[in-house]
Coordinates of C-alpha atoms in Angstrom, one line a residue:
M1 CA -179.6 -23.9 -69.0
L2 CA -183.4 -24.1 -69.4
D3 CA -184.6 -24.1 -73.0
V4 CA -187.9 -23.8 -74.8
P5 CA -189.5 -25.7 -77.7
R6 CA -188.2 -25.0 -81.2
S7 CA -191.6 -23.5 -82.3
A8 CA -191.3 -21.0 -79.5
R9 CA -187.9 -19.9 -80.6
L10 CA -188.9 -19.7 -84.2
A11 CA -192.1 -17.7 -83.4
A12 CA -190.2 -15.2 -81.2
W13 CA -187.2 -14.7 -83.4
G14 CA -189.1 -14.9 -86.6
S15 CA -191.5 -12.2 -85.5
A16 CA -188.5 -10.0 -84.6
V17 CA -187.0 -10.5 -88.1
L18 CA -190.3 -9.7 -89.8
A19 CA -190.7 -6.6 -87.7
G20 CA -187.1 -5.5 -88.6
L21 CA -186.0 -5.7 -85.0
T22 CA -183.1 -8.2 -85.5
D23 CA -181.2 -9.7 -88.4
R24 CA -182.0 -12.9 -90.1
D25 CA -178.7 -14.7 -89.5
R26 CA -178.8 -14.0 -85.8
A27 CA -182.3 -15.4 -85.6
V28 CA -181.4 -18.6 -87.5
R29 CA -178.6 -19.2 -85.0
A30 CA -180.9 -18.7 -82.1
V31 CA -183.5 -21.1 -83.5
V32 CA -181.1 -23.8 -84.6
R33 CA -178.8 -23.8 -81.6
S34 CA -177.1 -27.2 -81.4
D35 CA -179.2 -28.9 -84.1
E36 CA -178.0 -29.6 -87.5
P37 CA -179.0 -26.8 -90.0
H38 CA -182.8 -26.7 -90.2
G39 CA -184.4 -27.6 -93.5
V40 CA -187.8 -26.5 -95.0
E41 CA -190.3 -28.6 -96.9
D42 CA -192.6 -26.3 -98.9
P43 CA -193.3 -28.0 -102.2
D44 CA -196.4 -25.9 -103.0
A45 CA -194.5 -22.6 -102.3
H46 CA -196.9 -21.4 -99.6
A47 CA -194.1 -19.5 -97.8
V48 CA -191.2 -19.1 -100.2
P49 CA -191.1 -17.7 -103.7
P50 CA -191.7 -20.4 -106.4
A51 CA -188.3 -19.8 -107.9
A52 CA -186.7 -21.0 -104.6
A53 CA -189.2 -23.8 -103.9
F54 CA -188.7 -25.4 -107.3
A55 CA -185.0 -24.7 -107.9
G56 CA -184.1 -28.1 -106.7
A57 CA -181.8 -27.0 -103.9
P58 CA -182.8 -27.8 -100.3
L59 CA -184.6 -25.0 -98.6
A60 CA -183.1 -23.6 -95.4
L61 CA -184.5 -21.7 -92.5
A62 CA -183.1 -18.5 -93.9
D63 CA -185.2 -19.1 -97.1
L64 CA -188.3 -19.5 -95.0
L65 CA -187.8 -16.2 -93.2
D66 CA -187.0 -14.4 -96.4
G67 CA -190.1 -15.9 -98.0
L68 CA -192.4 -15.0 -95.2
A69 CA -191.1 -11.4 -95.3
A70 CA -191.7 -11.4 -99.1
H71 CA -195.3 -12.6 -98.7
G72 CA -195.9 -9.7 -96.2
V73 CA -196.4 -11.9 -93.1
P74 CA -196.3 -9.5 -90.2
G75 CA -195.4 -12.0 -87.4
L76 CA -195.5 -15.5 -86.1
R77 CA -197.3 -17.2 -83.2
A78 CA -196.4 -20.3 -81.3
V79 CA -198.9 -23.0 -80.3
L80 CA -198.1 -25.9 -77.9
P81 CA -201.1 -28.2 -78.0
A82 CA -201.8 -31.2 -76.0
P83 CA -204.6 -33.7 -76.0
G84 CA -207.7 -31.9 -74.7
D85 CA -206.0 -28.6 -75.0
V86 CA -205.6 -27.5 -78.6
L87 CA -204.4 -24.0 -77.5
G88 CA -205.6 -22.0 -80.5
L89 CA -205.0 -24.5 -83.4
P90 CA -207.0 -23.3 -86.4
G91 CA -207.5 -26.6 -88.3
P92 CA -208.1 -28.3 -90.6
P93 CA -208.4 -31.5 -88.6
A94 CA -205.5 -33.2 -90.3
L95 CA -203.2 -30.2 -89.4
N96 CA -204.4 -30.3 -85.8
T97 CA -203.6 -34.0 -85.6
L98 CA -200.0 -33.4 -86.9
A99 CA -199.6 -30.5 -84.5
L100 CA -200.8 -32.6 -81.6
D101 CA -198.4 -35.3 -82.5
A102 CA -195.5 -32.8 -82.6
G103 CA -196.7 -31.0 -79.5
E104 CA -195.9 -27.7 -81.1
A105 CA -196.3 -25.6 -84.2
V106 CA -195.9 -22.0 -85.5
L107 CA -198.8 -20.1 -87.1
T108 CA -198.3 -17.1 -89.4
A109 CA -200.3 -13.9 -88.7
A110 CA -202.1 -13.1 -92.0
P111 CA -201.5 -9.7 -93.6
D112 CA -204.4 -7.3 -93.3
P113 CA -206.5 -8.1 -96.4
G114 CA -208.6 -5.0 -96.1
P115 CA -212.4 -5.4 -96.3
G116 CA -213.7 -9.0 -96.4
A117 CA -212.7 -12.3 -94.9
A118 CA -209.1 -12.8 -93.6
P119 CA -207.0 -15.1 -95.8
P120 CA -206.0 -18.4 -94.2
S121 CA -202.8 -18.6 -92.3
L122 CA -199.9 -21.0 -92.6
A123 CA -198.7 -23.6 -90.1
L124 CA -195.0 -24.5 -89.7
L125 CA -194.5 -27.9 -88.1
P126 CA -191.2 -29.2 -87.0
V127 CA -190.3 -32.8 -88.0
V128 CA -187.5 -33.9 -85.7
E129 CA -185.2 -36.8 -86.2
E130 CA -182.9 -37.3 -83.2
F131 CA -179.6 -39.2 -83.4
G132 CA -176.5 -39.7 -81.3
S133 CA -176.5 -40.5 -77.6
A134 CA -177.4 -39.0 -74.3
W135 CA -173.9 -37.6 -74.1
E136 CA -173.7 -36.4 -77.7
P137 CA -177.2 -35.8 -78.9
G138 CA -178.1 -34.4 -82.3
A139 CA -181.2 -33.6 -84.2
L140 CA -182.2 -33.1 -87.9
V141 CA -185.1 -30.7 -88.1
T142 CA -187.3 -30.0 -91.1
W143 CA -190.1 -27.4 -91.0
R144 CA -193.2 -28.5 -93.0
V145 CA -195.2 -25.6 -94.4
L146 CA -199.0 -26.4 -94.5
P147 CA -202.1 -24.2 -95.1
A148 CA -204.1 -23.5 -92.0
G149 CA -207.6 -22.1 -91.4
P150 CA -208.2 -18.5 -90.1
R151 CA -206.2 -18.1 -86.8
R152 CA -208.2 -18.1 -83.7
V153 CA -207.9 -15.7 -80.9
D154 CA -204.9 -16.6 -78.7
A155 CA -205.9 -18.9 -75.9
A156 CA -202.9 -18.1 -73.8
G157 CA -204.1 -14.7 -72.5
S158 CA -202.0 -11.8 -71.5
L159 CA -198.6 -11.9 -69.9
G160 CA -200.0 -10.7 -66.6
E161 CA -202.7 -13.4 -66.6
A162 CA -200.0 -16.0 -67.5
E163 CA -197.8 -14.9 -64.6
R164 CA -200.6 -15.0 -62.1
A165 CA -201.7 -18.4 -63.4
L166 CA -198.1 -19.8 -63.0
K167 CA -197.9 -18.8 -59.4
E168 CA -201.3 -20.2 -58.6
A169 CA -200.8 -23.4 -60.4
L170 CA -197.4 -24.0 -58.7
R171 CA -199.0 -23.4 -55.3
E172 CA -201.9 -25.7 -56.0
A173 CA -199.8 -28.5 -57.5
T174 CA -197.3 -28.3 -54.7
E175 CA -200.0 -28.6 -52.1
E176 CA -201.7 -31.5 -53.9
L177 CA -198.5 -33.4 -54.3
A178 CA -197.5 -32.8 -50.7
R179 CA -200.9 -34.0 -49.4
L180 CA -200.6 -37.2 -51.3
D181 CA -197.0 -37.6 -50.2
V182 CA -195.9 -38.1 -53.8
A183 CA -193.3 -35.3 -54.1
R184 CA -190.4 -37.7 -53.3
W185 CA -187.6 -37.5 -55.9
R186 CA -185.6 -40.4 -57.0
D187 CA -182.1 -40.6 -55.6
D188 CA -180.6 -41.1 -59.1
A189 CA -182.3 -37.8 -60.2
A190 CA -180.5 -35.6 -57.7
E191 CA -178.2 -34.0 -60.3
A192 CA -181.1 -33.3 -62.7
I193 CA -183.2 -31.9 -59.9
A194 CA -180.4 -29.5 -58.9
A195 CA -179.9 -28.5 -62.5
V196 CA -183.6 -27.6 -62.9
R197 CA -183.7 -25.7 -59.5
D198 CA -180.6 -23.7 -60.3
G199 CA -181.0 -23.4 -64.0
T200 CA -181.5 -20.2 -66.0
L201 CA -183.1 -19.6 -69.3
V202 CA -180.8 -19.8 -72.3
P203 CA -179.7 -16.3 -73.1
D204 CA -181.1 -16.3 -76.7
A205 CA -184.5 -17.9 -76.0
L206 CA -186.1 -14.5 -76.8
P207 CA -184.8 -11.7 -79.0
P208 CA -183.6 -8.4 -77.4
S209 CA -186.9 -6.8 -78.5
A210 CA -188.9 -9.0 -76.0
P211 CA -190.4 -7.2 -73.0
A212 CA -188.7 -7.9 -69.7
R213 CA -191.9 -9.5 -68.3
A214 CA -192.0 -11.9 -71.2
V215 CA -188.4 -13.0 -70.4
R216 CA -189.4 -13.5 -66.7
V217 CA -192.5 -15.4 -67.5
L218 CA -190.8 -17.6 -70.0
G219 CA -188.0 -18.5 -67.6
T220 CA -190.5 -19.5 -64.9
A221 CA -192.6 -21.5 -67.3
A222 CA -189.5 -23.3 -68.7
R223 CA -188.5 -24.3 -65.2
L224 CA -191.9 -25.6 -64.4
R225 CA -192.0 -27.7 -67.5
A226 CA -188.7 -29.1 -66.6
I227 CA -189.9 -30.0 -63.1
V228 CA -192.9 -31.8 -64.7
D229 CA -190.7 -33.7 -67.0
L230 CA -188.7 -35.0 -64.1
A231 CA -191.8 -35.7 -62.0
V232 CA -193.7 -37.8 -64.6
A233 CA -190.8 -40.3 -64.9
D234 CA -192.6 -42.4 -62.3
D235 CA -195.4 -42.3 -59.7
G236 CA -193.2 -40.9 -57.0
A237 CA -194.4 -42.2 -53.6
A238 CA -197.9 -43.0 -54.8
V239 CA -198.9 -46.4 -53.7
T240 CA -202.5 -46.6 -55.0
G241 CA -204.1 -46.0 -58.4
Y242 CA -206.1 -43.1 -56.9
E243 CA -203.0 -41.4 -55.6
A244 CA -201.2 -41.9 -58.9
T245 CA -204.2 -40.4 -60.8
R246 CA -204.4 -37.4 -58.6
R247 CA -200.7 -36.8 -58.9
A248 CA -200.9 -37.1 -62.7
Q249 CA -203.8 -34.6 -62.8
A250 CA -201.8 -32.1 -60.8
L251 CA -198.8 -32.4 -63.0
R252 CA -200.9 -32.2 -66.2
G253 CA -202.5 -29.0 -64.9
L254 CA -199.2 -27.5 -64.1
D255 CA -197.8 -28.4 -67.5
G256 CA -200.8 -26.9 -69.2
V257 CA -200.4 -23.6 -67.4
A258 CA -196.7 -23.6 -68.2
R259 CA -197.4 -24.2 -71.9
H260 CA -199.9 -21.4 -72.0
A261 CA -197.4 -19.1 -70.3
I262 CA -194.7 -20.0 -72.8
V263 CA -197.1 -19.1 -75.7
A264 CA -198.1 -15.8 -74.0
A265 CA -194.4 -14.9 -73.5
V266 CA -193.4 -15.7 -77.0
N267 CA -196.3 -14.0 -78.6
A268 CA -195.6 -10.8 -76.7
V269 CA -192.2 -10.3 -78.4
L270 CA -193.6 -7.3 -80.4
E271 CA -195.2 -5.6 -77.4
P272 CA -193.4 -2.6 -75.9
R273 CA -190.7 -3.5 -73.5
T274 CA -191.6 -3.0 -69.8

């Protein structure tokens, strides 16, 4: 099964909850999956009612969703930044640094304030502590709630643009890797390669309200990111620094397009189904 980042799952399912398209408990299960129950760190009560934030009991993901709904947040948006590609991060700089370190974050869509400037949005950053082994992995996840600047226009573009970019990037990267003769896979990765090639998107990656095209784009993007993860494990058949650099550039480009496509698919959850 091919999965997507936790921020993508929270943005998609959280938006569906806030729009009244699915129930909170189902969304929590879809976001948490095999992790330990997710916690929330919101000491300044940005996203949850003060009574809950200061009651002394640990905050859970359900509290976060309830709090966002109580604050009138209409939806959530995922961001998957990488160095040189901040992908719509709103700042301040300290927040951007944390999001870049995590490689993901969720931004709230601010309620319509009426006339005047839009209020700042919030950022939800996952802090992940992994434990266990490769055979029995586990993760403790805490969502940190931080104030963010006004949200920028989504950099990911439309679903149609994302789908076209995925096809073009895959073609270009495949041609470049083949030209450099660096598409050789390691023998010990045969099972992993087969799993990626034949894998399908986890069934609860997106809520039922998601458009069919979003599901299709997300599945393709998740597969491409998995391919990149396998390919960057070493330099393949590259024998010179130049070949290794060109190979890395091709893979970074492919991963960037895949990240943008995941964001576009997740942020399209509230669009009409097609």
